[in-house]
Amino acid sequence: MGGPPGAVADRIFVSCGTEVRGYTKKGKQFLGFNTNLAEPPQAMYVTGSDLFLTGTYVFNHFHDLKDQNYFLAPDKINDVLCLPLEKFSLLTSVLACQDRVLRVLQESDLLYEVEVPGPPQTLCLINGNGGVEGNELLYGTSDGKVGMVQINSLSPSHRWELPNEKGHGGILCLDNYDITSDGVQDLLVGRDDGLVEVFGYNETDEPVLRFSHQLNESVTSIQGGVVATAGYDEIVAATYAGWIQGLTTEPQEKEAGPGDQVQVNVETQARIKTLKQELEEIQQKVAREREKYQATAHSSKAISAVPFFNINDKFTLSKDDASYNLSLEVQSAIDNVLLQSDVPIDLLDVEKNSAVVSFSATDPESGNFLLATYRCQANTTRLEVKIRSIEGQYGTIQAYVTPRIQPKTCQVRQYSIKPLSLHQRTHSFDESRPMNVLKISGNFSMAEIHSWVCYCLPELPERTPVGDSATFYLLNTFLDTQLECTYRNH
């Protein structure tokens, strides 16, 4: 969403391929801009006449559709935003990067880096405007943590951080809205396991959980506002399968005493009538499409086509229990998921997993160490599996996902178990601890040694670092040992 400076942000901006399009709130297109970028935008932010786009590694800033600033990040960029232009003399933008860093840019130059506890997935200005000074922002990480940081001119200031003690899903979206009507904007959080949370603020301006609600699908977007009924605030959430769901403060039940009658007002009666009409139209449309499909299926000229479906999957290492979380989400109901592994692994119990698992006999000598089938209950669109690997044992896990669609079809996803699979990126390294040192020198390039390191360690960028040297710090989540990996050209 965007709009003129100081006005209501009522214009919709979307990216399609390398093109950015703008629509008014009535659906009329007013902008079609071909960015001519080498890769499709992965994140976008709009304020006034300034457009900020990021690819996998590249940041671009356009002013009045003219290219102004450019930055090449050392790791993947997950999100971008710009601090309010009216409060800063120089354009200041913030990149959320996969290597657990927020990179603060002034125009095209890197001002400094902000270390955060996990890979940041989404950014949001506090109260929608960055606070009094316009430099306070919220971030959400893929391992479920939320924090607030103040972007000062010389160095950042961490204000607070919400840990993920209960092991909820990663943060996909954030918003600010006064849903509790106490005069202070609350924090709305949407997670990839379908959890919606509302945090208020106490006397010390630290967040406190007020409400939570569990949806069945990952929450891709969340907003607060007055939507369905005037005078009643709501939280509107969009989920991965395309559902728009609302959580309202309007009372849903009315009580009547003995002999009293509950009166339904005209507005409610009209709404019920409209909903009944929409339901009847949808049922008729489904019946017509089903008849059309049956007639086509029994035709001698019918051609069988394999239906395509998208899978939203994530394979991440959890620091708390040194295990991998594999989440698979499909827009239609999942029938079953078959897991096959050519490396020894253990499957751990997941409380919110309602699927029935069965194990088949395997032959480890032929490289088949695991064969497990998860049979999902009806209308299950998301499955979570916890996996414990053994360091030094490396290979591939394959997931065969079969949804409840006709004709039966399946897609395969592959996930690599690295030789040092339980290591995780970190920012700190204790030089005082005892260490073993291994040095390798030879006639090889930076790209070759980087590919060797990426083969052994997770969470490293696929792209070769720019420059003559590179250093990565990693921590073993199981043994708490540390690893420093440095390579350079001589």
PDB file of C-alpha atoms in Angstrom, residues 118-219:
ATOM      1  CA  GLY A 118      17.444 -14.912  14.013  1.00  0.00           C
ATOM      2  CA  PRO A 119      17.016 -14.544  10.246  1.00  0.00           C
ATOM      3  CA  PRO A 120      14.664 -11.520   9.911  1.00  0.00           C
ATOM      4  CA  GLN A 121      11.679 -12.184   7.656  1.00  0.00           C
ATOM      5  CA  THR A 122       9.590  -9.039   7.970  1.00  0.00           C
ATOM      6  CA  LEU A 123       9.998  -5.386   8.988  1.00  0.00           C
ATOM      7  CA  CYS A 124       7.461  -2.841  10.241  1.00  0.00           C
ATOM      8  CA  LEU A 125       7.657   0.737  11.545  1.00  0.00           C
ATOM      9  CA  ILE A 126       6.441   1.076  15.130  1.00  0.00           C
ATOM     10  CA  ASN A 127       2.950   2.643  15.163  1.00  0.00           C
ATOM     11  CA  GLY A 128       3.196   2.784  11.368  1.00  0.00           C
ATOM     12  CA  ASN A 129       5.317   5.970  11.505  1.00  0.00           C
ATOM     13  CA  GLY A 130       8.464   4.929  13.370  1.00  0.00           C
ATOM     14  CA  GLY A 131       7.495   6.605  16.648  1.00  0.00           C
ATOM     15  CA  VAL A 132       8.196  10.177  17.724  1.00  0.00           C
ATOM     16  CA  GLU A 133      11.600  10.329  16.049  1.00  0.00           C
ATOM     17  CA  GLY A 134      10.653   8.032  13.162  1.00  0.00           C
ATOM     18  CA  ASN A 135      13.550   5.639  13.801  1.00  0.00           C
ATOM     19  CA  GLU A 136      11.904   2.781  15.718  1.00  0.00           C
ATOM     20  CA  LEU A 137      11.149  -0.397  13.804  1.00  0.00           C
ATOM     21  CA  LEU A 138       9.932  -3.919  14.515  1.00  0.00           C
ATOM     22  CA  TYR A 139      11.356  -7.099  13.066  1.00  0.00           C
ATOM     23  CA  GLY A 140      10.154 -10.710  13.047  1.00  0.00           C
ATOM     24  CA  THR A 141      12.449 -13.692  12.541  1.00  0.00           C
ATOM     25  CA  SER A 142      11.964 -17.075  10.909  1.00  0.00           C
ATOM     26  CA  ASP A 143      12.513 -18.805  14.276  1.00  0.00           C
ATOM     27  CA  GLY A 144       9.608 -16.962  15.889  1.00  0.00           C
ATOM     28  CA  LYS A 145      11.230 -14.010  17.677  1.00  0.00           C
ATOM     29  CA  VAL A 146      10.000 -10.405  17.590  1.00  0.00           C
ATOM     30  CA  GLY A 147      12.123  -7.404  18.510  1.00  0.00           C
ATOM     31  CA  MET A 148      12.257  -3.634  18.370  1.00  0.00           C
ATOM     32  CA  VAL A 149      15.355  -1.656  17.453  1.00  0.00           C
ATOM     33  CA  GLN A 150      16.006   2.079  17.299  1.00  0.00           C
ATOM     34  CA  ILE A 151      18.007   3.230  14.280  1.00  0.00           C
ATOM     35  CA  ASN A 152      20.220   6.097  15.461  1.00  0.00           C
ATOM     36  CA  SER A 153      22.640   8.117  13.334  1.00  0.00           C
ATOM     37  CA  LEU A 154      25.796   6.317  14.535  1.00  0.00           C
ATOM     38  CA  SER A 155      24.713   3.032  16.158  1.00  0.00           C
ATOM     39  CA  PRO A 156      21.534   1.041  16.827  1.00  0.00           C
ATOM     40  CA  SER A 157      19.791   0.600  20.161  1.00  0.00           C
ATOM     41  CA  HIS A 158      17.937  -2.638  20.973  1.00  0.00           C
ATOM     42  CA  ARG A 159      14.805  -1.766  22.950  1.00  0.00           C
ATOM     43  CA  TRP A 160      13.256  -5.186  23.618  1.00  0.00           C
ATOM     44  CA  GLU A 161      13.025  -8.729  22.289  1.00  0.00           C
ATOM     45  CA  LEU A 162      10.274 -11.364  22.572  1.00  0.00           C
ATOM     46  CA  PRO A 163      11.719 -14.898  22.813  1.00  0.00           C
ATOM     47  CA  ASN A 164       9.940 -17.893  21.315  1.00  0.00           C
ATOM     48  CA  GLU A 165       9.858 -20.053  24.431  1.00  0.00           C
ATOM     49  CA  LYS A 166       6.854 -22.155  23.377  1.00  0.00           C
ATOM     50  CA  GLY A 167       8.305 -23.016  19.960  1.00  0.00           C
ATOM     51  CA  HIS A 168       5.650 -21.295  17.848  1.00  0.00           C
ATOM     52  CA  GLY A 169       6.115 -20.776  14.113  1.00  0.00           C
ATOM     53  CA  GLY A 170       8.158 -18.126  12.343  1.00  0.00           C
ATOM     54  CA  ILE A 171       6.960 -14.536  11.938  1.00  0.00           C
ATOM     55  CA  LEU A 172       5.520 -13.732   8.507  1.00  0.00           C
ATOM     56  CA  CYS A 173       3.762 -10.396   9.104  1.00  0.00           C
ATOM     57  CA  LEU A 174       3.431  -7.559  11.626  1.00  0.00           C
ATOM     58  CA  ASP A 175       1.064  -4.614  12.039  1.00  0.00           C
ATOM     59  CA  ASN A 176       0.184  -1.895  14.567  1.00  0.00           C
ATOM     60  CA  TYR A 177      -3.431  -1.206  15.547  1.00  0.00           C
ATOM     61  CA  ASP A 178      -5.264  -0.236  18.740  1.00  0.00           C
ATOM     62  CA  ILE A 179      -7.490  -3.314  18.915  1.00  0.00           C
ATOM     63  CA  THR A 180      -7.911  -3.047  22.731  1.00  0.00           C
ATOM     64  CA  SER A 181      -9.119   0.598  22.557  1.00  0.00           C
ATOM     65  CA  ASP A 182      -6.778   1.794  25.301  1.00  0.00           C
ATOM     66  CA  GLY A 183      -5.311   4.664  23.281  1.00  0.00           C
ATOM     67  CA  VAL A 184      -2.049   2.817  22.582  1.00  0.00           C
ATOM     68  CA  GLN A 185      -1.457   0.924  19.361  1.00  0.00           C
ATOM     69  CA  ASP A 186      -1.116  -2.825  19.875  1.00  0.00           C
ATOM     70  CA  LEU A 187       1.215  -5.180  18.052  1.00  0.00           C
ATOM     71  CA  LEU A 188      -0.427  -7.708  15.710  1.00  0.00           C
ATOM     72  CA  VAL A 189       1.644 -10.785  14.830  1.00  0.00           C
ATOM     73  CA  GLY A 190       0.982 -13.475  12.204  1.00  0.00           C
ATOM     74  CA  ARG A 191       3.005 -16.712  12.222  1.00  0.00           C
ATOM     75  CA  ASP A 192       3.612 -19.456   9.680  1.00  0.00           C
ATOM     76  CA  ASP A 193       1.895 -22.059  11.906  1.00  0.00           C
ATOM     77  CA  GLY A 194      -1.389 -20.122  11.736  1.00  0.00           C
ATOM     78  CA  LEU A 195      -1.107 -18.388  15.127  1.00  0.00           C
ATOM     79  CA  VAL A 196      -2.422 -14.812  15.387  1.00  0.00           C
ATOM     80  CA  GLU A 197      -1.270 -12.869  18.454  1.00  0.00           C
ATOM     81  CA  VAL A 198      -2.120  -9.463  19.915  1.00  0.00           C
ATOM     82  CA  PHE A 199       0.437  -7.792  22.189  1.00  0.00           C
ATOM     83  CA  GLY A 200      -0.256  -4.729  24.310  1.00  0.00           C
ATOM     84  CA  TYR A 201       2.366  -2.610  26.059  1.00  0.00           C
ATOM     85  CA  ASN A 202       2.916  -2.264  29.804  1.00  0.00           C
ATOM     86  CA  GLU A 203       4.167   0.762  31.783  1.00  0.00           C
ATOM     87  CA  THR A 204       7.759   0.209  30.577  1.00  0.00           C
ATOM     88  CA  ASP A 205       6.658   0.005  26.894  1.00  0.00           C
ATOM     89  CA  GLU A 206       7.434  -3.722  26.701  1.00  0.00           C
ATOM     90  CA  PRO A 207       4.967  -6.035  24.920  1.00  0.00           C
ATOM     91  CA  VAL A 208       2.568  -8.269  26.868  1.00  0.00           C
ATOM     92  CA  LEU A 209       0.414 -10.958  25.224  1.00  0.00           C
ATOM     93  CA  ARG A 210      -3.273 -10.012  25.326  1.00  0.00           C
ATOM     94  CA  PHE A 211      -5.005 -12.393  22.908  1.00  0.00           C
ATOM     95  CA  SER A 212      -4.156 -15.266  20.582  1.00  0.00           C
ATOM     96  CA  HIS A 213      -6.087 -17.297  18.028  1.00  0.00           C
ATOM     97  CA  GLN A 214      -5.057 -20.402  16.101  1.00  0.00           C
ATOM     98  CA  LEU A 215      -5.859 -20.639  12.384  1.00  0.00           C
ATOM     99  CA  ASN A 216      -5.368 -23.742  10.269  1.00  0.00           C
ATOM    100  CA  GLU A 217      -3.011 -22.169   7.719  1.00  0.00           C
ATOM    101  CA  SER A 218       0.010 -19.886   7.739  1.00  0.00           C
ATOM    102  CA  VAL A 219      -0.840 -16.196   8.044  1.00  0.00           C
TER     103      VAL A 219
END
